[in-house]
PDB file of C-alpha atoms in Angstrom:
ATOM      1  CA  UNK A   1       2.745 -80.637  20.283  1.00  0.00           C
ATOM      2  CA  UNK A   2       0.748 -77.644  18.778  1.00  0.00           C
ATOM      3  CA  UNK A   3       1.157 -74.522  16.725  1.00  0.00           C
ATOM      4  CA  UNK A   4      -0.657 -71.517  15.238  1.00  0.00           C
ATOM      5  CA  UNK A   5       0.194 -68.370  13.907  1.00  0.00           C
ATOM      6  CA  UNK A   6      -0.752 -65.010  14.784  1.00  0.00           C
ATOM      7  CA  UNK A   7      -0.095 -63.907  11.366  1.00  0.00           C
ATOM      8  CA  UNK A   8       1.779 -63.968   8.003  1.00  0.00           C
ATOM      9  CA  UNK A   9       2.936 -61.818   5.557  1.00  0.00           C
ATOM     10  CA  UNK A  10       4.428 -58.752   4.623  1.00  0.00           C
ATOM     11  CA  UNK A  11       2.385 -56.377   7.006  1.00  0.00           C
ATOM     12  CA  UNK A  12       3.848 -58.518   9.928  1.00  0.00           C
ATOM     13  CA  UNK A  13       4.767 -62.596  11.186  1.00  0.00           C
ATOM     14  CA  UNK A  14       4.657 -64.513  14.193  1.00  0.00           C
ATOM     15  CA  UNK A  15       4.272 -68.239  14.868  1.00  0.00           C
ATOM     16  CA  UNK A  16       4.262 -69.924  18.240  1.00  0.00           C
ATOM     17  CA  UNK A  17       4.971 -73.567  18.767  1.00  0.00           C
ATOM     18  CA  UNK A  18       4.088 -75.410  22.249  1.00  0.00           C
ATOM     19  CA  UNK A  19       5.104 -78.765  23.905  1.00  0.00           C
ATOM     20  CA  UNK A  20       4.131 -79.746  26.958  1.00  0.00           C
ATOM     21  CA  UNK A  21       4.608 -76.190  29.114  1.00  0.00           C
ATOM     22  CA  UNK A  22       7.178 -74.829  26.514  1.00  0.00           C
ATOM     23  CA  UNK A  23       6.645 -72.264  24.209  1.00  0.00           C
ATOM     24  CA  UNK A  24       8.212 -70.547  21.593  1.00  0.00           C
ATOM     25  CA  UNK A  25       7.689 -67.571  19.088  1.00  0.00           C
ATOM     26  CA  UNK A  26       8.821 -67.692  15.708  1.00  0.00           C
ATOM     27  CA  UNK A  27       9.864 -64.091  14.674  1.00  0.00           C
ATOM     28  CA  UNK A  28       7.567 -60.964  15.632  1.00  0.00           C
ATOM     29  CA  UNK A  29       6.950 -58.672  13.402  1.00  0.00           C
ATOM     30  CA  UNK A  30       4.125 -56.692  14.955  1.00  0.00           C
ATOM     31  CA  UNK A  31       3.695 -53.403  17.770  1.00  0.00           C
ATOM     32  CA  UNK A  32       4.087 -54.954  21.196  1.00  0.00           C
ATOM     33  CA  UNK A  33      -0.241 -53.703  21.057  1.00  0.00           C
ATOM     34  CA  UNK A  34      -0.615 -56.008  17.823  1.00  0.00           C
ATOM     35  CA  UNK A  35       1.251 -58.965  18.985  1.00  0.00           C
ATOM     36  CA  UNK A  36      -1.098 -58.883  22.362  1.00  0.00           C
ATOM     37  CA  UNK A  37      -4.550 -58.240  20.618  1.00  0.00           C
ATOM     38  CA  UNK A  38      -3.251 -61.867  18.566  1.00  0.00           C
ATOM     39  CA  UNK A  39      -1.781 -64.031  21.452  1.00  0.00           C
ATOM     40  CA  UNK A  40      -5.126 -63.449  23.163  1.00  0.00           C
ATOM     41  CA  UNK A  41      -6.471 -64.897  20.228  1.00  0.00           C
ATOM     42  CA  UNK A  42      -4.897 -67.657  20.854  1.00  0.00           C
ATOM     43  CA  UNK A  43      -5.510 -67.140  24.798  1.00  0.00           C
ATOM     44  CA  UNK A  44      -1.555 -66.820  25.115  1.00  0.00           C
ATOM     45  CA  UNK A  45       0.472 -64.595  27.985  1.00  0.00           C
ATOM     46  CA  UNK A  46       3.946 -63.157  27.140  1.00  0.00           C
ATOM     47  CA  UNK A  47       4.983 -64.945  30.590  1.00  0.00           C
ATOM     48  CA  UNK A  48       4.055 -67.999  28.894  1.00  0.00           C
ATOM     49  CA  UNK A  49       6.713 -67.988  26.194  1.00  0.00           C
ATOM     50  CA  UNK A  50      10.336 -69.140  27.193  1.00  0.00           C
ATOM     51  CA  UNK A  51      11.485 -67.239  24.132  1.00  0.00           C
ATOM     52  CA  UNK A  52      11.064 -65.670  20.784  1.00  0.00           C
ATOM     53  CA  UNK A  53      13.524 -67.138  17.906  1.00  0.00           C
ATOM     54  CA  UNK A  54      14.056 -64.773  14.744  1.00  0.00           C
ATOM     55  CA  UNK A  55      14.903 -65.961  11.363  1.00  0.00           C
ATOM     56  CA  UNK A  56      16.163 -62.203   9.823  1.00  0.00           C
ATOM     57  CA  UNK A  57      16.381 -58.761  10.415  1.00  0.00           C
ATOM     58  CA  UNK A  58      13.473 -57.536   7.941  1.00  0.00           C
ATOM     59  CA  UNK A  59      11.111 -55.374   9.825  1.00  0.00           C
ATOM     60  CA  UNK A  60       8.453 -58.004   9.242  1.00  0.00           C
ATOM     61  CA  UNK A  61       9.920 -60.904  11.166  1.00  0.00           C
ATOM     62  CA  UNK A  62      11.967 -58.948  13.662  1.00  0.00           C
ATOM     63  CA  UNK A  63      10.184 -55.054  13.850  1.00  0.00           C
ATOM     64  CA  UNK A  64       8.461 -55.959  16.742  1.00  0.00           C
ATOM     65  CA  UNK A  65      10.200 -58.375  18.902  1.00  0.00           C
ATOM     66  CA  UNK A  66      13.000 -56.910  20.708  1.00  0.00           C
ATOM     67  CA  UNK A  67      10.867 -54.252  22.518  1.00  0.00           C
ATOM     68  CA  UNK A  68       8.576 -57.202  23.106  1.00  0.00           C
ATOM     69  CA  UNK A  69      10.930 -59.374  24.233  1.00  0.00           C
ATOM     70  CA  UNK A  70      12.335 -56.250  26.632  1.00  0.00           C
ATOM     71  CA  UNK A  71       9.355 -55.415  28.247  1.00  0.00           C
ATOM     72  CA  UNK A  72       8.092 -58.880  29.299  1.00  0.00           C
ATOM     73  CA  UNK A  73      12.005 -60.240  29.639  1.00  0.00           C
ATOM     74  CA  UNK A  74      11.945 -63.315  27.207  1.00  0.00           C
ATOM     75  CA  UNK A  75      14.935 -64.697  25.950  1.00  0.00           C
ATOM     76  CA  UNK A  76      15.993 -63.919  22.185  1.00  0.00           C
ATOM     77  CA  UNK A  77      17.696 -66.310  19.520  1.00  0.00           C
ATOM     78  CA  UNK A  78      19.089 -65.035  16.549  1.00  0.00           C
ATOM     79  CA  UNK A  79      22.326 -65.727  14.330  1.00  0.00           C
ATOM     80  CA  UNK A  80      25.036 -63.356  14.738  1.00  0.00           C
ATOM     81  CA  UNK A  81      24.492 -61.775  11.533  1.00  0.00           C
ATOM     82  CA  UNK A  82      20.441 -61.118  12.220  1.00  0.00           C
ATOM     83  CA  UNK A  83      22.161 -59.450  15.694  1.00  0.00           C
ATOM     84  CA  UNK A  84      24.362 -57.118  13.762  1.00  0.00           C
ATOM     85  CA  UNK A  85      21.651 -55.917  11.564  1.00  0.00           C
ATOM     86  CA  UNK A  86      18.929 -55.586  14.140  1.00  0.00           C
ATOM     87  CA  UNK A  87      20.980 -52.620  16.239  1.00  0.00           C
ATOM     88  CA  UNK A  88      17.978 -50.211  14.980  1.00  0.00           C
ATOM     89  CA  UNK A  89      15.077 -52.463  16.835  1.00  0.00           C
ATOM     90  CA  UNK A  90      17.127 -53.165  20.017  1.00  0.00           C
ATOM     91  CA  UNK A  91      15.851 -50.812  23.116  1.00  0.00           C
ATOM     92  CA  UNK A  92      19.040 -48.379  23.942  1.00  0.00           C
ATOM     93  CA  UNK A  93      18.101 -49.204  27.646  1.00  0.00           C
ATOM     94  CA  UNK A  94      17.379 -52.901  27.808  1.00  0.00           C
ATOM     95  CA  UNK A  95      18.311 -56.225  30.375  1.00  0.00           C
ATOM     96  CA  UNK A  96      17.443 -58.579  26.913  1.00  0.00           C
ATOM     97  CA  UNK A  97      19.099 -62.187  26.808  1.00  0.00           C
ATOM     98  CA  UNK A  98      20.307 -62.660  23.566  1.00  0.00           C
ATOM     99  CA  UNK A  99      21.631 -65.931  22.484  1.00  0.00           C
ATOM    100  CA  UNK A 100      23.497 -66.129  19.323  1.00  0.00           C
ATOM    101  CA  UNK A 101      23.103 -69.455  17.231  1.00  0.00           C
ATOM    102  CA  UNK A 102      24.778 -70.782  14.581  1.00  0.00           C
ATOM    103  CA  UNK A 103      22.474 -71.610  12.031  1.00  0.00           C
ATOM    104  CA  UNK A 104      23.728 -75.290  11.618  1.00  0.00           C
ATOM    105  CA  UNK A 105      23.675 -76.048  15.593  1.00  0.00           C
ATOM    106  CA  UNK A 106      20.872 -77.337  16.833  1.00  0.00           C
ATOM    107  CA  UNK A 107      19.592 -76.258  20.392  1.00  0.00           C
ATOM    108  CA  UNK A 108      16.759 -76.875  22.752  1.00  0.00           C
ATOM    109  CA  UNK A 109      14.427 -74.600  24.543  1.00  0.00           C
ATOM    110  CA  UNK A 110      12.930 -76.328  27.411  1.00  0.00           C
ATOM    111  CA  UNK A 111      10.710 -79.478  25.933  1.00  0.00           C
ATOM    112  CA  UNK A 112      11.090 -77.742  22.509  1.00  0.00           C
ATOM    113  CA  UNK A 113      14.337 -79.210  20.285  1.00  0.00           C
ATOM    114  CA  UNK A 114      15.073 -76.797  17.375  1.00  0.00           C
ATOM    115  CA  UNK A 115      17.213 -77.516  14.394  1.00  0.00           C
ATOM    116  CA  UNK A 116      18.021 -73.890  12.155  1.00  0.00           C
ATOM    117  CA  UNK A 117      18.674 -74.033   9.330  1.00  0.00           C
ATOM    118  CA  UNK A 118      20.149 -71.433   6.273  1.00  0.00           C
ATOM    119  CA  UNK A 119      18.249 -70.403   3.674  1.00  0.00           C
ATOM    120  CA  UNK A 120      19.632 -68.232   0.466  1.00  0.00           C
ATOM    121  CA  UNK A 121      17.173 -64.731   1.130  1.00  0.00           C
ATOM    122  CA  UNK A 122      18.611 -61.162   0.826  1.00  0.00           C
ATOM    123  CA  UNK A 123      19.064 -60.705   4.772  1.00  0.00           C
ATOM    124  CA  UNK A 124      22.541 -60.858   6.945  1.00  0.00           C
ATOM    125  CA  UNK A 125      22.667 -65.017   8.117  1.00  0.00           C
ATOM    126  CA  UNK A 126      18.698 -65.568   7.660  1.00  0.00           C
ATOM    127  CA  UNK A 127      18.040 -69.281   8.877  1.00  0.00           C
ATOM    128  CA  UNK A 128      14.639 -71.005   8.916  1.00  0.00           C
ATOM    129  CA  UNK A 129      13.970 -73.963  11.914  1.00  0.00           C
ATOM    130  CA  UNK A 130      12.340 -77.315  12.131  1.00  0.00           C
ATOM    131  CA  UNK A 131      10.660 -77.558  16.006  1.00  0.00           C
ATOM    132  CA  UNK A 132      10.694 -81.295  17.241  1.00  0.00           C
ATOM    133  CA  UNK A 133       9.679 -82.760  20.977  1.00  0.00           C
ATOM    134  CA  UNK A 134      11.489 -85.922  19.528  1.00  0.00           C
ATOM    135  CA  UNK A 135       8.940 -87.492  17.739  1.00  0.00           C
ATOM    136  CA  UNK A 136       6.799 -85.116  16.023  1.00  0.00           C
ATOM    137  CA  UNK A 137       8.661 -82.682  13.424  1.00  0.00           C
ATOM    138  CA  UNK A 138       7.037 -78.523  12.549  1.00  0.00           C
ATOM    139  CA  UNK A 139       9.279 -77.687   9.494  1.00  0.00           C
ATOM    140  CA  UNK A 140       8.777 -73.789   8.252  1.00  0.00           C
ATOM    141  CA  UNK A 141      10.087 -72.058   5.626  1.00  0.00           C
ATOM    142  CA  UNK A 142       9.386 -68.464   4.589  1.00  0.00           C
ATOM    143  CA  UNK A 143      11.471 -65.719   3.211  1.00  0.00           C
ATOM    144  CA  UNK A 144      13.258 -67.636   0.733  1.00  0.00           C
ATOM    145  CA  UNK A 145      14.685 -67.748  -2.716  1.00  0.00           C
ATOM    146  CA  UNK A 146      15.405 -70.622  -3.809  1.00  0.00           C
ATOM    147  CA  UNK A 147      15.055 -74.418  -2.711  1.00  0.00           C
ATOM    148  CA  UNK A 148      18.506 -76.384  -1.735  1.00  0.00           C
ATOM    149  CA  UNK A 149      19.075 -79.903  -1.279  1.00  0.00           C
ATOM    150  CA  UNK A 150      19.868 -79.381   2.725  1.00  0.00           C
ATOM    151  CA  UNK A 151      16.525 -77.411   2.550  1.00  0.00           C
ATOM    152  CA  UNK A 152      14.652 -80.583   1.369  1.00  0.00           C
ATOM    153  CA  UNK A 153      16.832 -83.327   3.489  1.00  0.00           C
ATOM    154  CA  UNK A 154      15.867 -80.729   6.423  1.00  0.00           C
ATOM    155  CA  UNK A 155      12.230 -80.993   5.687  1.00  0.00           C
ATOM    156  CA  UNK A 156      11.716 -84.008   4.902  1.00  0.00           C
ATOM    157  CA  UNK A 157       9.485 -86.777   6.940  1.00  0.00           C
ATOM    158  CA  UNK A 158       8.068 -83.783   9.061  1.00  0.00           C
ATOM    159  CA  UNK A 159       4.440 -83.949  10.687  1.00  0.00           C
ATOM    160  CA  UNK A 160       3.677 -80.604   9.910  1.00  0.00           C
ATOM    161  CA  UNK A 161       4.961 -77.980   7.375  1.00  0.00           C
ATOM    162  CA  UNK A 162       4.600 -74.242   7.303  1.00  0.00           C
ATOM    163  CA  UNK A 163       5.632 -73.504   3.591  1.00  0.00           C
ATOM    164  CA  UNK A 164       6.165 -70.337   2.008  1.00  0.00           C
ATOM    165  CA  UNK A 165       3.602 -68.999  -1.270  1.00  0.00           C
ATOM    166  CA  UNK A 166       4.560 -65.938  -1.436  1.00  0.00           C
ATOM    167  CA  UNK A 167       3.386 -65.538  -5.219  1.00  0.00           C
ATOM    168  CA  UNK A 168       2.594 -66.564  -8.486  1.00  0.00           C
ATOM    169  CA  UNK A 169       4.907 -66.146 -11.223  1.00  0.00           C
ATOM    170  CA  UNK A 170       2.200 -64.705 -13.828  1.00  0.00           C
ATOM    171  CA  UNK A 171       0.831 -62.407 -11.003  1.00  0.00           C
ATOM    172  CA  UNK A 172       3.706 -60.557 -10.123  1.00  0.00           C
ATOM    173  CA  UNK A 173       5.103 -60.122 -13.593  1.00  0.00           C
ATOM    174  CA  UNK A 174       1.602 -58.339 -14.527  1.00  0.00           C
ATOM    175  CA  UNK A 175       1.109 -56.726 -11.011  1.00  0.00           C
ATOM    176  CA  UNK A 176       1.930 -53.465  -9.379  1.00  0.00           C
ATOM    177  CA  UNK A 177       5.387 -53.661  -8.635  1.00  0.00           C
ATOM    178  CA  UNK A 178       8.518 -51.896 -10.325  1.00  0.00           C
ATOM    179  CA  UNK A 179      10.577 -53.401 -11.978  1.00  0.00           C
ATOM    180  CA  UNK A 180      13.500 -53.645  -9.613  1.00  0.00           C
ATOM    181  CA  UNK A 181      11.033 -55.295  -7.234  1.00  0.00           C
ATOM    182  CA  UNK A 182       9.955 -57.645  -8.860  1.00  0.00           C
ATOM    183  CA  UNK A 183      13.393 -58.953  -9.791  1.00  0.00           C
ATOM    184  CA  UNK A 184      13.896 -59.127  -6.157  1.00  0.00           C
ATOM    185  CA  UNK A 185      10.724 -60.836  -5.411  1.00  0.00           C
ATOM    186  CA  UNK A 186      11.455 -63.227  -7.705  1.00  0.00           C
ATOM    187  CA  UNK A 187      14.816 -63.717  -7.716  1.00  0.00           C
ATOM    188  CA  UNK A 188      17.362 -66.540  -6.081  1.00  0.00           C
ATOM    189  CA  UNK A 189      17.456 -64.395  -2.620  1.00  0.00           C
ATOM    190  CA  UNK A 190      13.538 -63.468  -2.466  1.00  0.00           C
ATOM    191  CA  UNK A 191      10.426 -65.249  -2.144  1.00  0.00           C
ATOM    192  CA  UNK A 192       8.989 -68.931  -3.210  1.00  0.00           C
ATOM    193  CA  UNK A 193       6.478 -68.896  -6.138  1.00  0.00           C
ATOM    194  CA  UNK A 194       3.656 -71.372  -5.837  1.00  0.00           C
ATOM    195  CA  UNK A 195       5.245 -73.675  -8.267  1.00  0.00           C
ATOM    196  CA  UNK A 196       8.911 -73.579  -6.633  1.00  0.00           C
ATOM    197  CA  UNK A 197       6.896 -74.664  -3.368  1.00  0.00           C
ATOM    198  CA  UNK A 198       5.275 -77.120  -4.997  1.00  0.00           C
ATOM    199  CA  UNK A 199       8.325 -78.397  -5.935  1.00  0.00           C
ATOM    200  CA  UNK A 200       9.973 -78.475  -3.305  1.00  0.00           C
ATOM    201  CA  UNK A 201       7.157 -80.555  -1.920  1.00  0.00           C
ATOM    202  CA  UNK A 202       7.564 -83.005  -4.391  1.00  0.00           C
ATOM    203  CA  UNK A 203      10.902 -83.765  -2.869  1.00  0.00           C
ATOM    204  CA  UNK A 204       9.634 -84.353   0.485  1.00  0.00           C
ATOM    205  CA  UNK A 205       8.679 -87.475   2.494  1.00  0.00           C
ATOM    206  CA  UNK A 206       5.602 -86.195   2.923  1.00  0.00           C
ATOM    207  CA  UNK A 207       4.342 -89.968   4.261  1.00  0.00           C
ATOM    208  CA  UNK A 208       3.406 -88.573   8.004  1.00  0.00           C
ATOM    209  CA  UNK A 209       2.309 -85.300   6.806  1.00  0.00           C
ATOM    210  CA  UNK A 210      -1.159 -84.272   9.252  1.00  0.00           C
ATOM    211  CA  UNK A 211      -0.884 -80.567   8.341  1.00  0.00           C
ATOM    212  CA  UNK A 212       0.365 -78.072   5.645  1.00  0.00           C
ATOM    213  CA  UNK A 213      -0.369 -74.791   5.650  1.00  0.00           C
ATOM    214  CA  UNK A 214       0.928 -71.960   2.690  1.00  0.00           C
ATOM    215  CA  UNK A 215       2.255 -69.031   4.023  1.00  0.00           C
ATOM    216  CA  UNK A 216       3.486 -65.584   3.379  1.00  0.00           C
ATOM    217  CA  UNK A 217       0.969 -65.283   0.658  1.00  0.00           C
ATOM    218  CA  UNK A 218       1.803 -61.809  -1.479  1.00  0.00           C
ATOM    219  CA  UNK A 219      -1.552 -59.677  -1.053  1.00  0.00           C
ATOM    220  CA  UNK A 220      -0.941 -58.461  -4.692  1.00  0.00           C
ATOM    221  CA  UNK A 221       0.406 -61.405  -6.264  1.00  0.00           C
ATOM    222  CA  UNK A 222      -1.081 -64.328  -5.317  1.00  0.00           C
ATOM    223  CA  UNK A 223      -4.481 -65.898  -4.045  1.00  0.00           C
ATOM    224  CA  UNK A 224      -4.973 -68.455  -1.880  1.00  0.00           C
ATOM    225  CA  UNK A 225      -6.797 -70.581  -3.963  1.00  0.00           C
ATOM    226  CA  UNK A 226      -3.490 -70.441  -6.333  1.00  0.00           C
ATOM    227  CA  UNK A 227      -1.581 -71.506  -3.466  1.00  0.00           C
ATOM    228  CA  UNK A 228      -3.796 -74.243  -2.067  1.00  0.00           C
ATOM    229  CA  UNK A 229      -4.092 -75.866  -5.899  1.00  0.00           C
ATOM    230  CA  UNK A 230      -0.506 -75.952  -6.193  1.00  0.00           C
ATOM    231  CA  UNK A 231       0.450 -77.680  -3.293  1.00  0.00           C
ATOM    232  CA  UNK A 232      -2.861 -80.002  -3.447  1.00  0.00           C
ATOM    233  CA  UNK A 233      -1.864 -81.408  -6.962  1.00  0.00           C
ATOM    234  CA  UNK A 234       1.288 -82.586  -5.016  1.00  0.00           C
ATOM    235  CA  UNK A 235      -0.301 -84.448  -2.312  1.00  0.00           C
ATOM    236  CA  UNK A 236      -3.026 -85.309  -4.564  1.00  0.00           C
ATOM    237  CA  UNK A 237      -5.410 -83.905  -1.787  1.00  0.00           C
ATOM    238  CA  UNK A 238      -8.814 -81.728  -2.021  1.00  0.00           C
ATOM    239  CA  UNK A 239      -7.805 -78.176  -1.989  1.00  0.00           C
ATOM    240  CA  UNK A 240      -9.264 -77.005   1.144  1.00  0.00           C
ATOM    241  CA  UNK A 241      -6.871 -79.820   3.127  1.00  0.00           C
ATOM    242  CA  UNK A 242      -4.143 -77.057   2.418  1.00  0.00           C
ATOM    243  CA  UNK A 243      -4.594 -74.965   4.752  1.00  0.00           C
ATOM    244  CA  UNK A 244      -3.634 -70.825   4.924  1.00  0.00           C
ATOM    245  CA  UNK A 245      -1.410 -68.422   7.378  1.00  0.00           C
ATOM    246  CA  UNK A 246      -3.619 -65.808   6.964  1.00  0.00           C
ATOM    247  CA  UNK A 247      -2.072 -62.228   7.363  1.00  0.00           C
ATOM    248  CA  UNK A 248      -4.759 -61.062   9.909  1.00  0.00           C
ATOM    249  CA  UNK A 249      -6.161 -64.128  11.034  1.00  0.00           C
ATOM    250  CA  UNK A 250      -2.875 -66.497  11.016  1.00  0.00           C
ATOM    251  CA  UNK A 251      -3.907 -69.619  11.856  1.00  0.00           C
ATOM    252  CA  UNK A 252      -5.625 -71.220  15.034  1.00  0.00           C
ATOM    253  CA  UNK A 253      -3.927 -73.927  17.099  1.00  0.00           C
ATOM    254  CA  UNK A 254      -2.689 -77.310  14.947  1.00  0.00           C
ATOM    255  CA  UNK A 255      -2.124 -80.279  16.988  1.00  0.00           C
ATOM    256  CA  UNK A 256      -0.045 -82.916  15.408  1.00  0.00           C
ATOM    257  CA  UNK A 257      -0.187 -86.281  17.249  1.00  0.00           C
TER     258      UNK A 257
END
């Protein structure tokens, strides 16, 4: 089981996740052009994925993938609220296969088992998934408010974690942004602050733990050196073990074994 990103952040978010001959996108966010130039990156095909699974309707997670997903005919899961707000990105003209999830029901995609699972962020029925092949466990979760205790029972005891920075608290109350913004930012339906995340990993069985990576990183209001020290003082690791989802870069291929 591997994974890497082909970006993360505001300007645009993708993740793909592989078992065995199974592979599955995590939200696109990107121009059908974009989300090319970084699968080759990663020396992906679109007829390689069996299907693209999006979390919400924002244009960063979702812009991009039904066109995507129409011209290269991949299968689409989504909750039936991310459906109902996504009418402006579906293709008037399309064949897509849309499968609606609940975001408590688990499901499988080929060798890839995924488990959805809510999360409190200002979208329609936004969900977040843990990926599994039955014994290793990818947990991400981006685009979030606030930390619940089914979001840390979900998470816990995974191999690998994706986990949202988007800012830091300090940052974004001296930054750029209005005021309304930042109250949605950095309220109970907007983004994690370092030290929520850190948190939240303090909750966590973190005792198989091979890779964590901070994502979703605000390019006004945080660092990533910010991120990586919060989430190190939890695992009481070096900083550079914490690893980044860059938002032009993403993230090369992770295996966990």
């Amino acid at each position: 089981m591997r994974f890497a990103s082909l970006g993360s952040g505001s300007a645009g978010n993708a993740l793909v996740v592989e078992v065995n001959q199974t592979r599955l996108m995590l939200d696109c966010g990107f121009s059908i052009k974009e989300t090319l130039a970084r699968m080759a990156r990663l020396n992906l095909q679109p007829d390689e994925l069996a299907g693209i699974v999006i979390t919400h309707e924002h244009d960063d997670h979702a812009g991009g993938a039904f066109k995507f997903a129409a011209k290269y005919k991949i299968p689409v899961w989504l909750t039936y609220g991310t459906f109902k707000m996504s009418s402006r990105y579906i293709p008037t003209q399309h064949d897509l296969q849309l499968n609606v999830v609940d975001s408590h029901s688990e499901f499988s995609v080929g060798d890839i088992h995924v488990q959805p699972y809510p999360v409190p962020h200002d979208a329609r029925e936004p969900m977040q998934c843990v990926f599994s092949d039955g014994n290793h466990k990818l947990g991400v979760l981006t685009d979030v408010g606030r930390t619940t205790p089914h979001i840390a029972e979900t998470l816990s005891g995974c191999k690998a974690l994706v986990l949202e920075c988007n800012h830091d608290a300090s940052m974004l109350q001296a930054g750029p942004y209005s005021w309304a913004l930042k109250k949605r930012v950095g309220g109970d339906l907007g983004h994690l602050e370092n030290q929520d995340s850190a948190n939240l990993l303090s909750k966590l069985d973190n005792s198989q733990l091979q890779h964590i990576l901070a994502a979703h990183l605000s390019a006004k209001n945080n660092t990533p050196a910010l991120a990586k020290a919060s989430l190190a003082k939890v695992l009481s690791c070096q900083d550079d073990w914490i690893g980044i989802a860059d938002q032009l870069e993403g993230f090369d291929w992770r295996v966990i074994t």
